[in-house]
C-alpha cells in the first residue's frame, strides 16, 4: 500500500478525524489533507512525528515492508507449508515434505520470485491476524476457565465454612 493509503488507514484505526490529527501534529489541515488525498509526501521530520503519533514504524507507514525468502520460508513453515526454489528460478509452495529427490511433494503453486514476494506481502497480514485472533481466543477461554474455577473454589470454601459452623 502507498503512504497515502497507509496514513488514512492508521489514522482511522485510531478513530481520529483528519482535522483533529493535523491539529495534534501541529500542522495545517490543508497540508495534512494533501498527504491523504493528493499524494503529497511530508518532510522527514514530519514523517517521524506522524509515525510516532500513529505508533507505527516509518517503514510500515510508507509501505516499505520487504521480506526476504528466509523470512517467508519460516513464516510458511509455521503454517505447515514448505517453500522451495525450483530449477526454473520460480519458487514453489508445497503442502508436505518430498519423500525423496524424485518426489516433488504436493505443489500448491509456483511463482516468479517477485510475484511470490508481492503475494506474501498481500496475504501475510491476514494470516498473522488470524493467528493472533486464535491466540487471543485461547487466552480469553483460559481466563474464563480460571474465573469459573475461582468461583467454584470460592463456593466450595463457603459451603465448607457453613458446614463447620453448623457442627
PDB file of N, CA and C in Angstrom, residues 26-121:
ATOM      1  N   UNK A  26       0.289  19.484  14.882  1.00  0.00           N
ATOM      2  CA  UNK A  26       0.719  20.877  14.801  1.00  0.00           C
ATOM      3  C   UNK A  26       0.992  21.325  13.380  1.00  0.00           C
ATOM      4  N   UNK A  27       0.264  20.740  12.416  1.00  0.00           N
ATOM      5  CA  UNK A  27       0.427  21.152  11.020  1.00  0.00           C
ATOM      6  C   UNK A  27      -0.916  21.619  10.468  1.00  0.00           C
ATOM      7  N   UNK A  28      -0.858  22.394   9.413  1.00  0.00           N
ATOM      8  CA  UNK A  28      -2.042  22.922   8.755  1.00  0.00           C
ATOM      9  C   UNK A  28      -2.892  21.769   8.222  1.00  0.00           C
ATOM     10  N   UNK A  29      -4.217  21.864   8.398  1.00  0.00           N
ATOM     11  CA  UNK A  29      -5.111  20.799   7.933  1.00  0.00           C
ATOM     12  C   UNK A  29      -5.001  20.587   6.423  1.00  0.00           C
ATOM     13  N   UNK A  30      -4.908  21.674   5.659  1.00  0.00           N
ATOM     14  CA  UNK A  30      -4.789  21.557   4.204  1.00  0.00           C
ATOM     15  C   UNK A  30      -3.541  20.787   3.794  1.00  0.00           C
ATOM     16  N   UNK A  31      -2.453  21.030   4.501  1.00  0.00           N
ATOM     17  CA  UNK A  31      -1.207  20.302   4.238  1.00  0.00           C
ATOM     18  C   UNK A  31      -1.404  18.822   4.528  1.00  0.00           C
ATOM     19  N   UNK A  32      -2.005  18.545   5.697  1.00  0.00           N
ATOM     20  CA  UNK A  32      -2.231  17.146   6.073  1.00  0.00           C
ATOM     21  C   UNK A  32      -3.172  16.460   5.080  1.00  0.00           C
ATOM     22  N   UNK A  33      -4.248  17.135   4.706  1.00  0.00           N
ATOM     23  CA  UNK A  33      -5.207  16.555   3.763  1.00  0.00           C
ATOM     24  C   UNK A  33      -4.513  16.200   2.445  1.00  0.00           C
ATOM     25  N   UNK A  34      -3.535  17.003   2.054  1.00  0.00           N
ATOM     26  CA  UNK A  34      -2.773  16.705   0.845  1.00  0.00           C
ATOM     27  C   UNK A  34      -2.015  15.390   0.943  1.00  0.00           C
ATOM     28  N   UNK A  35      -1.569  15.035   2.144  1.00  0.00           N
ATOM     29  CA  UNK A  35      -0.880  13.757   2.338  1.00  0.00           C
ATOM     30  C   UNK A  35      -1.837  12.592   2.105  1.00  0.00           C
ATOM     31  N   UNK A  36      -3.074  12.743   2.570  1.00  0.00           N
ATOM     32  CA  UNK A  36      -4.042  11.650   2.467  1.00  0.00           C
ATOM     33  C   UNK A  36      -4.753  11.588   1.123  1.00  0.00           C
ATOM     34  N   UNK A  37      -4.927  12.721   0.463  1.00  0.00           N
ATOM     35  CA  UNK A  37      -5.781  12.724  -0.731  1.00  0.00           C
ATOM     36  C   UNK A  37      -5.088  13.102  -2.034  1.00  0.00           C
ATOM     37  N   UNK A  38      -3.936  13.764  -1.949  1.00  0.00           N
ATOM     38  CA  UNK A  38      -3.308  14.249  -3.176  1.00  0.00           C
ATOM     39  C   UNK A  38      -1.944  13.644  -3.447  1.00  0.00           C
ATOM     40  N   UNK A  39      -1.565  12.662  -2.655  1.00  0.00           N
ATOM     41  CA  UNK A  39      -0.288  12.006  -2.887  1.00  0.00           C
ATOM     42  C   UNK A  39       0.929  12.814  -2.473  1.00  0.00           C
ATOM     43  N   UNK A  40       0.727  13.902  -1.742  1.00  0.00           N
ATOM     44  CA  UNK A  40       1.876  14.677  -1.255  1.00  0.00           C
ATOM     45  C   UNK A  40       2.593  13.884  -0.176  1.00  0.00           C
ATOM     46  N   UNK A  41       3.884  14.171  -0.027  1.00  0.00           N
ATOM     47  CA  UNK A  41       4.676  13.484   0.993  1.00  0.00           C
ATOM     48  C   UNK A  41       5.324  14.504   1.916  1.00  0.00           C
ATOM     49  N   UNK A  42       5.307  14.224   3.219  1.00  0.00           N
ATOM     50  CA  UNK A  42       5.869  15.179   4.181  1.00  0.00           C
ATOM     51  C   UNK A  42       7.385  15.132   4.210  1.00  0.00           C
ATOM     52  N   UNK A  43       7.968  16.174   4.803  1.00  0.00           N
ATOM     53  CA  UNK A  43       9.404  16.161   5.067  1.00  0.00           C
ATOM     54  C   UNK A  43       9.674  15.094   6.121  1.00  0.00           C
ATOM     55  N   UNK A  44      10.933  14.709   6.224  1.00  0.00           N
ATOM     56  CA  UNK A  44      11.300  13.608   7.115  1.00  0.00           C
ATOM     57  C   UNK A  44      10.903  13.865   8.563  1.00  0.00           C
ATOM     58  N   UNK A  45      11.127  15.082   9.060  1.00  0.00           N
ATOM     59  CA  UNK A  45      10.800  15.355  10.465  1.00  0.00           C
ATOM     60  C   UNK A  45       9.295  15.238  10.724  1.00  0.00           C
ATOM     61  N   UNK A  46       8.474  15.629   9.751  1.00  0.00           N
ATOM     62  CA  UNK A  46       7.018  15.498   9.890  1.00  0.00           C
ATOM     63  C   UNK A  46       6.627  14.024   9.779  1.00  0.00           C
ATOM     64  N   UNK A  47       7.278  13.307   8.887  1.00  0.00           N
ATOM     65  CA  UNK A  47       7.025  11.871   8.750  1.00  0.00           C
ATOM     66  C   UNK A  47       7.296  11.153  10.072  1.00  0.00           C
ATOM     67  N   UNK A  48       8.380  11.531  10.739  1.00  0.00           N
ATOM     68  CA  UNK A  48       8.711  10.937  12.044  1.00  0.00           C
ATOM     69  C   UNK A  48       7.626  11.235  13.073  1.00  0.00           C
ATOM     70  N   UNK A  49       7.129  12.485  13.086  1.00  0.00           N
ATOM     71  CA  UNK A  49       6.055  12.858  14.020  1.00  0.00           C
ATOM     72  C   UNK A  49       4.789  12.055  13.740  1.00  0.00           C
ATOM     73  N   UNK A  50       4.462  11.897  12.468  1.00  0.00           N
ATOM     74  CA  UNK A  50       3.256  11.152  12.090  1.00  0.00           C
ATOM     75  C   UNK A  50       3.374   9.698  12.532  1.00  0.00           C
ATOM     76  N   UNK A  51       4.511   9.072  12.229  1.00  0.00           N
ATOM     77  CA  UNK A  51       4.714   7.667  12.602  1.00  0.00           C
ATOM     78  C   UNK A  51       4.626   7.491  14.114  1.00  0.00           C
ATOM     79  N   UNK A  52       5.235   8.403  14.856  1.00  0.00           N
ATOM     80  CA  UNK A  52       5.197   8.316  16.321  1.00  0.00           C
ATOM     81  C   UNK A  52       3.769   8.480  16.839  1.00  0.00           C
ATOM     82  N   UNK A  53       3.031   9.433  16.275  1.00  0.00           N
ATOM     83  CA  UNK A  53       1.651   9.669  16.715  1.00  0.00           C
ATOM     84  C   UNK A  53       0.747   8.481  16.398  1.00  0.00           C
ATOM     85  N   UNK A  54       1.044   7.785  15.308  1.00  0.00           N
ATOM     86  CA  UNK A  54       0.247   6.617  14.923  1.00  0.00           C
ATOM     87  C   UNK A  54       0.761   5.333  15.568  1.00  0.00           C
ATOM     88  N   UNK A  55       1.909   5.430  16.233  1.00  0.00           N
ATOM     89  CA  UNK A  55       2.546   4.280  16.876  1.00  0.00           C
ATOM     90  C   UNK A  55       2.865   3.166  15.873  1.00  0.00           C
ATOM     91  N   UNK A  56       3.429   3.552  14.733  1.00  0.00           N
ATOM     92  CA  UNK A  56       3.864   2.604  13.706  1.00  0.00           C
ATOM     93  C   UNK A  56       5.273   2.985  13.271  1.00  0.00           C
ATOM     94  N   UNK A  57       5.952   2.055  12.650  1.00  0.00           N
ATOM     95  CA  UNK A  57       7.288   2.370  12.141  1.00  0.00           C
ATOM     96  C   UNK A  57       7.154   3.194  10.863  1.00  0.00           C
ATOM     97  N   UNK A  58       8.208   3.920  10.544  1.00  0.00           N
ATOM     98  CA  UNK A  58       8.216   4.684   9.295  1.00  0.00           C
ATOM     99  C   UNK A  58       8.110   3.725   8.114  1.00  0.00           C
ATOM    100  N   UNK A  59       8.799   2.593   8.189  1.00  0.00           N
ATOM    101  CA  UNK A  59       8.717   1.605   7.110  1.00  0.00           C
ATOM    102  C   UNK A  59       7.279   1.164   6.869  1.00  0.00           C
ATOM    103  N   UNK A  60       6.550   0.867   7.945  1.00  0.00           N
ATOM    104  CA  UNK A  60       5.153   0.456   7.781  1.00  0.00           C
ATOM    105  C   UNK A  60       4.316   1.597   7.214  1.00  0.00           C
ATOM    106  N   UNK A  61       4.563   2.794   7.693  1.00  0.00           N
ATOM    107  CA  UNK A  61       3.789   3.946   7.245  1.00  0.00           C
ATOM    108  C   UNK A  61       3.982   4.212   5.754  1.00  0.00           C
ATOM    109  N   UNK A  62       5.209   4.108   5.271  1.00  0.00           N
ATOM    110  CA  UNK A  62       5.451   4.391   3.847  1.00  0.00           C
ATOM    111  C   UNK A  62       5.258   3.160   2.966  1.00  0.00           C
ATOM    112  N   UNK A  63       4.928   2.025   3.585  1.00  0.00           N
ATOM    113  CA  UNK A  63       4.649   0.826   2.804  1.00  0.00           C
ATOM    114  C   UNK A  63       5.879   0.052   2.400  1.00  0.00           C
ATOM    115  N   UNK A  64       6.987   0.258   3.088  1.00  0.00           N
ATOM    116  CA  UNK A  64       8.223  -0.459   2.785  1.00  0.00           C
ATOM    117  C   UNK A  64       8.332  -1.648   3.722  1.00  0.00           C
ATOM    118  N   UNK A  65       7.802  -2.791   3.278  1.00  0.00           N
ATOM    119  CA  UNK A  65       7.785  -3.974   4.136  1.00  0.00           C
ATOM    120  C   UNK A  65       8.354  -5.186   3.405  1.00  0.00           C
ATOM    121  N   UNK A  66       9.473  -4.994   2.732  1.00  0.00           N
ATOM    122  CA  UNK A  66      10.086  -6.113   2.019  1.00  0.00           C
ATOM    123  C   UNK A  66      10.573  -7.174   2.990  1.00  0.00           C
ATOM    124  N   UNK A  67      10.301  -8.406   2.660  1.00  0.00           N
ATOM    125  CA  UNK A  67      10.804  -9.529   3.435  1.00  0.00           C
ATOM    126  C   UNK A  67      11.561 -10.433   2.472  1.00  0.00           C
ATOM    127  N   UNK A  68      12.552 -11.095   2.983  1.00  0.00           N
ATOM    128  CA  UNK A  68      13.323 -11.951   2.103  1.00  0.00           C
ATOM    129  C   UNK A  68      12.809 -13.387   2.135  1.00  0.00           C
ATOM    130  N   UNK A  69      13.391 -14.183   1.270  1.00  0.00           N
ATOM    131  CA  UNK A  69      12.993 -15.577   1.101  1.00  0.00           C
ATOM    132  C   UNK A  69      13.008 -16.328   2.423  1.00  0.00           C
ATOM    133  N   UNK A  70      14.050 -16.160   3.241  1.00  0.00           N
ATOM    134  CA  UNK A  70      14.170 -16.897   4.505  1.00  0.00           C
ATOM    135  C   UNK A  70      13.046 -16.527   5.471  1.00  0.00           C
ATOM    136  N   UNK A  71      12.672 -15.259   5.491  1.00  0.00           N
ATOM    137  CA  UNK A  71      11.574 -14.839   6.368  1.00  0.00           C
ATOM    138  C   UNK A  71      10.290 -15.581   5.994  1.00  0.00           C
ATOM    139  N   UNK A  72       9.963 -15.566   4.692  1.00  0.00           N
ATOM    140  CA  UNK A  72       8.724 -16.206   4.254  1.00  0.00           C
ATOM    141  C   UNK A  72       8.797 -17.717   4.395  1.00  0.00           C
ATOM    142  N   UNK A  73       9.987 -18.269   4.241  1.00  0.00           N
ATOM    143  CA  UNK A  73      10.144 -19.708   4.432  1.00  0.00           C
ATOM    144  C   UNK A  73       9.762 -20.072   5.868  1.00  0.00           C
ATOM    145  N   UNK A  74      10.272 -19.331   6.834  1.00  0.00           N
ATOM    146  CA  UNK A  74       9.926 -19.570   8.236  1.00  0.00           C
ATOM    147  C   UNK A  74       8.454 -19.323   8.509  1.00  0.00           C
ATOM    148  N   UNK A  75       7.915 -18.270   7.923  1.00  0.00           N
ATOM    149  CA  UNK A  75       6.504 -17.931   8.105  1.00  0.00           C
ATOM    150  C   UNK A  75       5.615 -19.076   7.625  1.00  0.00           C
ATOM    151  N   UNK A  76       5.884 -19.574   6.410  1.00  0.00           N
ATOM    152  CA  UNK A  76       5.057 -20.652   5.858  1.00  0.00           C
ATOM    153  C   UNK A  76       5.273 -21.970   6.588  1.00  0.00           C
ATOM    154  N   UNK A  77       6.492 -22.207   7.073  1.00  0.00           N
ATOM    155  CA  UNK A  77       6.742 -23.437   7.837  1.00  0.00           C
ATOM    156  C   UNK A  77       5.897 -23.457   9.104  1.00  0.00           C
ATOM    157  N   UNK A  78       5.733 -22.297   9.745  1.00  0.00           N
ATOM    158  CA  UNK A  78       4.881 -22.238  10.943  1.00  0.00           C
ATOM    159  C   UNK A  78       3.432 -22.560  10.600  1.00  0.00           C
ATOM    160  N   UNK A  79       3.035 -22.370   9.347  1.00  0.00           N
ATOM    161  CA  UNK A  79       1.682 -22.692   8.897  1.00  0.00           C
ATOM    162  C   UNK A  79       1.593 -24.113   8.343  1.00  0.00           C
ATOM    163  N   UNK A  80       2.704 -24.861   8.393  1.00  0.00           N
ATOM    164  CA  UNK A  80       2.710 -26.237   7.906  1.00  0.00           C
ATOM    165  C   UNK A  80       2.966 -26.369   6.420  1.00  0.00           C
ATOM    166  N   UNK A  81       3.491 -25.321   5.797  1.00  0.00           N
ATOM    167  CA  UNK A  81       3.796 -25.358   4.368  1.00  0.00           C
ATOM    168  C   UNK A  81       5.297 -25.237   4.165  1.00  0.00           C
ATOM    169  N   UNK A  82       5.736 -25.594   2.978  1.00  0.00           N
ATOM    170  CA  UNK A  82       7.160 -25.560   2.656  1.00  0.00           C
ATOM    171  C   UNK A  82       7.330 -24.751   1.377  1.00  0.00           C
ATOM    172  N   UNK A  83       8.384 -23.933   1.312  1.00  0.00           N
ATOM    173  CA  UNK A  83       8.703 -23.280   0.048  1.00  0.00           C
ATOM    174  C   UNK A  83      10.083 -23.741  -0.390  1.00  0.00           C
ATOM    175  N   UNK A  84      10.220 -23.870  -1.689  1.00  0.00           N
ATOM    176  CA  UNK A  84      11.488 -24.357  -2.230  1.00  0.00           C
ATOM    177  C   UNK A  84      11.745 -23.695  -3.576  1.00  0.00           C
ATOM    178  N   UNK A  85      13.004 -23.313  -3.825  1.00  0.00           N
ATOM    179  CA  UNK A  85      13.330 -22.772  -5.143  1.00  0.00           C
ATOM    180  C   UNK A  85      13.336 -23.906  -6.175  1.00  0.00           C
ATOM    181  N   UNK A  86      12.821 -23.638  -7.354  1.00  0.00           N
ATOM    182  CA  UNK A  86      12.817 -24.623  -8.436  1.00  0.00           C
ATOM    183  C   UNK A  86      13.945 -24.311  -9.411  1.00  0.00           C
ATOM    184  N   UNK A  87      14.330 -25.298 -10.214  1.00  0.00           N
ATOM    185  CA  UNK A  87      15.386 -25.096 -11.212  1.00  0.00           C
ATOM    186  C   UNK A  87      15.017 -24.001 -12.202  1.00  0.00           C
ATOM    187  N   UNK A  88      13.735 -23.820 -12.446  1.00  0.00           N
ATOM    188  CA  UNK A  88      13.266 -22.802 -13.393  1.00  0.00           C
ATOM    189  C   UNK A  88      13.468 -21.380 -12.862  1.00  0.00           C
ATOM    190  N   UNK A  89      13.850 -21.278 -11.574  1.00  0.00           N
ATOM    191  CA  UNK A  89      14.004 -19.969 -10.955  1.00  0.00           C
ATOM    192  C   UNK A  89      12.764 -19.541 -10.190  1.00  0.00           C
ATOM    193  N   UNK A  90      11.681 -20.283 -10.370  1.00  0.00           N
ATOM    194  CA  UNK A  90      10.453 -19.969  -9.644  1.00  0.00           C
ATOM    195  C   UNK A  90      10.538 -20.507  -8.219  1.00  0.00           C
ATOM    196  N   UNK A  91       9.607 -20.069  -7.393  1.00  0.00           N
ATOM    197  CA  UNK A  91       9.514 -20.535  -6.012  1.00  0.00           C
ATOM    198  C   UNK A  91       8.234 -21.347  -5.889  1.00  0.00           C
ATOM    199  N   UNK A  92       8.367 -22.579  -5.373  1.00  0.00           N
ATOM    200  CA  UNK A  92       7.209 -23.462  -5.220  1.00  0.00           C
ATOM    201  C   UNK A  92       6.746 -23.472  -3.773  1.00  0.00           C
ATOM    202  N   UNK A  93       5.437 -23.554  -3.590  1.00  0.00           N
ATOM    203  CA  UNK A  93       4.849 -23.741  -2.263  1.00  0.00           C
ATOM    204  C   UNK A  93       4.322 -25.170  -2.227  1.00  0.00           C
ATOM    205  N   UNK A  94       4.816 -25.946  -1.243  1.00  0.00           N
ATOM    206  CA  UNK A  94       4.455 -27.361  -1.114  1.00  0.00           C
ATOM    207  C   UNK A  94       3.656 -27.578   0.161  1.00  0.00           C
ATOM    208  N   UNK A  95       2.748 -28.565   0.113  1.00  0.00           N
ATOM    209  CA  UNK A  95       1.958 -28.844   1.306  1.00  0.00           C
ATOM    210  C   UNK A  95       2.595 -29.902   2.195  1.00  0.00           C
ATOM    211  N   UNK A  96       3.652 -30.550   1.743  1.00  0.00           N
ATOM    212  CA  UNK A  96       4.355 -31.530   2.584  1.00  0.00           C
ATOM    213  C   UNK A  96       5.773 -31.708   2.073  1.00  0.00           C
ATOM    214  N   UNK A  97       6.607 -32.302   2.921  1.00  0.00           N
ATOM    215  CA  UNK A  97       7.996 -32.576   2.538  1.00  0.00           C
ATOM    216  C   UNK A  97       8.032 -33.649   1.450  1.00  0.00           C
ATOM    217  N   UNK A  98       8.879 -33.488   0.438  1.00  0.00           N
ATOM    218  CA  UNK A  98       9.067 -34.569  -0.534  1.00  0.00           C
ATOM    219  C   UNK A  98       9.672 -35.794   0.155  1.00  0.00           C
ATOM    220  N   UNK A  99       9.277 -36.998  -0.286  1.00  0.00           N
ATOM    221  CA  UNK A  99       9.782 -38.240   0.319  1.00  0.00           C
ATOM    222  C   UNK A  99      11.220 -38.519  -0.108  1.00  0.00           C
ATOM    223  N   UNK A 100      11.538 -38.206  -1.360  1.00  0.00           N
ATOM    224  CA  UNK A 100      12.895 -38.404  -1.867  1.00  0.00           C
ATOM    225  C   UNK A 100      13.152 -37.379  -2.967  1.00  0.00           C
ATOM    226  N   UNK A 101      14.328 -37.484  -3.628  1.00  0.00           N
ATOM    227  CA  UNK A 101      14.676 -36.470  -4.630  1.00  0.00           C
ATOM    228  C   UNK A 101      13.771 -36.505  -5.857  1.00  0.00           C
ATOM    229  N   UNK A 102      13.079 -37.621  -6.103  1.00  0.00           N
ATOM    230  CA  UNK A 102      12.168 -37.717  -7.245  1.00  0.00           C
ATOM    231  C   UNK A 102      10.752 -37.240  -6.907  1.00  0.00           C
ATOM    232  N   UNK A 103      10.448 -37.131  -5.620  1.00  0.00           N
ATOM    233  CA  UNK A 103       9.118 -36.711  -5.176  1.00  0.00           C
ATOM    234  C   UNK A 103       9.117 -35.192  -5.024  1.00  0.00           C
ATOM    235  N   UNK A 104       8.151 -34.547  -5.627  1.00  0.00           N
ATOM    236  CA  UNK A 104       8.080 -33.086  -5.531  1.00  0.00           C
ATOM    237  C   UNK A 104       7.177 -32.618  -4.400  1.00  0.00           C
ATOM    238  N   UNK A 105       6.546 -33.546  -3.696  1.00  0.00           N
ATOM    239  CA  UNK A 105       5.573 -33.135  -2.688  1.00  0.00           C
ATOM    240  C   UNK A 105       4.318 -32.669  -3.412  1.00  0.00           C
ATOM    241  N   UNK A 106       3.375 -32.148  -2.694  1.00  0.00           N
ATOM    242  CA  UNK A 106       2.168 -31.625  -3.320  1.00  0.00           C
ATOM    243  C   UNK A 106       2.387 -30.140  -3.566  1.00  0.00           C
ATOM    244  N   UNK A 107       2.576 -29.782  -4.818  1.00  0.00           N
ATOM    245  CA  UNK A 107       2.848 -28.395  -5.177  1.00  0.00           C
ATOM    246  C   UNK A 107       1.528 -27.627  -5.216  1.00  0.00           C
ATOM    247  N   UNK A 108       1.424 -26.619  -4.379  1.00  0.00           N
ATOM    248  CA  UNK A 108       0.224 -25.789  -4.341  1.00  0.00           C
ATOM    249  C   UNK A 108       0.301 -24.652  -5.348  1.00  0.00           C
ATOM    250  N   UNK A 109       1.508 -24.306  -5.742  1.00  0.00           N
ATOM    251  CA  UNK A 109       1.698 -23.247  -6.714  1.00  0.00           C
ATOM    252  C   UNK A 109       3.167 -22.924  -6.868  1.00  0.00           C
ATOM    253  N   UNK A 110       3.523 -22.322  -8.003  1.00  0.00           N
ATOM    254  CA  UNK A 110       4.899 -21.862  -8.197  1.00  0.00           C
ATOM    255  C   UNK A 110       4.837 -20.476  -8.828  1.00  0.00           C
ATOM    256  N   UNK A 111       5.751 -19.623  -8.384  1.00  0.00           N
ATOM    257  CA  UNK A 111       5.695 -18.215  -8.753  1.00  0.00           C
ATOM    258  C   UNK A 111       7.090 -17.676  -9.023  1.00  0.00           C
ATOM    259  N   UNK A 112       7.209 -16.695  -9.926  1.00  0.00           N
ATOM    260  CA  UNK A 112       8.475 -15.983 -10.057  1.00  0.00           C
ATOM    261  C   UNK A 112       8.762 -15.281  -8.724  1.00  0.00           C
ATOM    262  N   UNK A 113      10.036 -15.112  -8.352  1.00  0.00           N
ATOM    263  CA  UNK A 113      10.363 -14.539  -7.043  1.00  0.00           C
ATOM    264  C   UNK A 113       9.647 -13.225  -6.718  1.00  0.00           C
ATOM    265  N   UNK A 114       9.608 -12.289  -7.643  1.00  0.00           N
ATOM    266  CA  UNK A 114       8.950 -11.007  -7.370  1.00  0.00           C
ATOM    267  C   UNK A 114       7.461 -11.164  -7.119  1.00  0.00           C
ATOM    268  N   UNK A 115       6.832 -12.028  -7.891  1.00  0.00           N
ATOM    269  CA  UNK A 115       5.397 -12.284  -7.727  1.00  0.00           C
ATOM    270  C   UNK A 115       5.130 -12.979  -6.388  1.00  0.00           C
ATOM    271  N   UNK A 116       6.029 -13.896  -6.024  1.00  0.00           N
ATOM    272  CA  UNK A 116       5.899 -14.609  -4.748  1.00  0.00           C
ATOM    273  C   UNK A 116       5.958 -13.624  -3.584  1.00  0.00           C
ATOM    274  N   UNK A 117       6.958 -12.729  -3.606  1.00  0.00           N
ATOM    275  CA  UNK A 117       7.103 -11.754  -2.523  1.00  0.00           C
ATOM    276  C   UNK A 117       5.895 -10.821  -2.454  1.00  0.00           C
ATOM    277  N   UNK A 118       5.407 -10.384  -3.605  1.00  0.00           N
ATOM    278  CA  UNK A 118       4.241  -9.497  -3.624  1.00  0.00           C
ATOM    279  C   UNK A 118       3.014 -10.211  -3.064  1.00  0.00           C
ATOM    280  N   UNK A 119       2.841 -11.477  -3.430  1.00  0.00           N
ATOM    281  CA  UNK A 119       1.710 -12.254  -2.933  1.00  0.00           C
ATOM    282  C   UNK A 119       1.802 -12.422  -1.421  1.00  0.00           C
ATOM    283  N   UNK A 120       2.998 -12.733  -0.928  1.00  0.00           N
ATOM    284  CA  UNK A 120       3.163 -12.938   0.510  1.00  0.00           C
ATOM    285  C   UNK A 120       2.911 -11.641   1.273  1.00  0.00           C
ATOM    286  N   UNK A 121       3.364 -10.522   0.733  1.00  0.00           N
ATOM    287  CA  UNK A 121       3.116  -9.232   1.382  1.00  0.00           C
ATOM    288  C   UNK A 121       1.614  -8.977   1.479  1.00  0.00           C
TER     289      UNK A 121
END
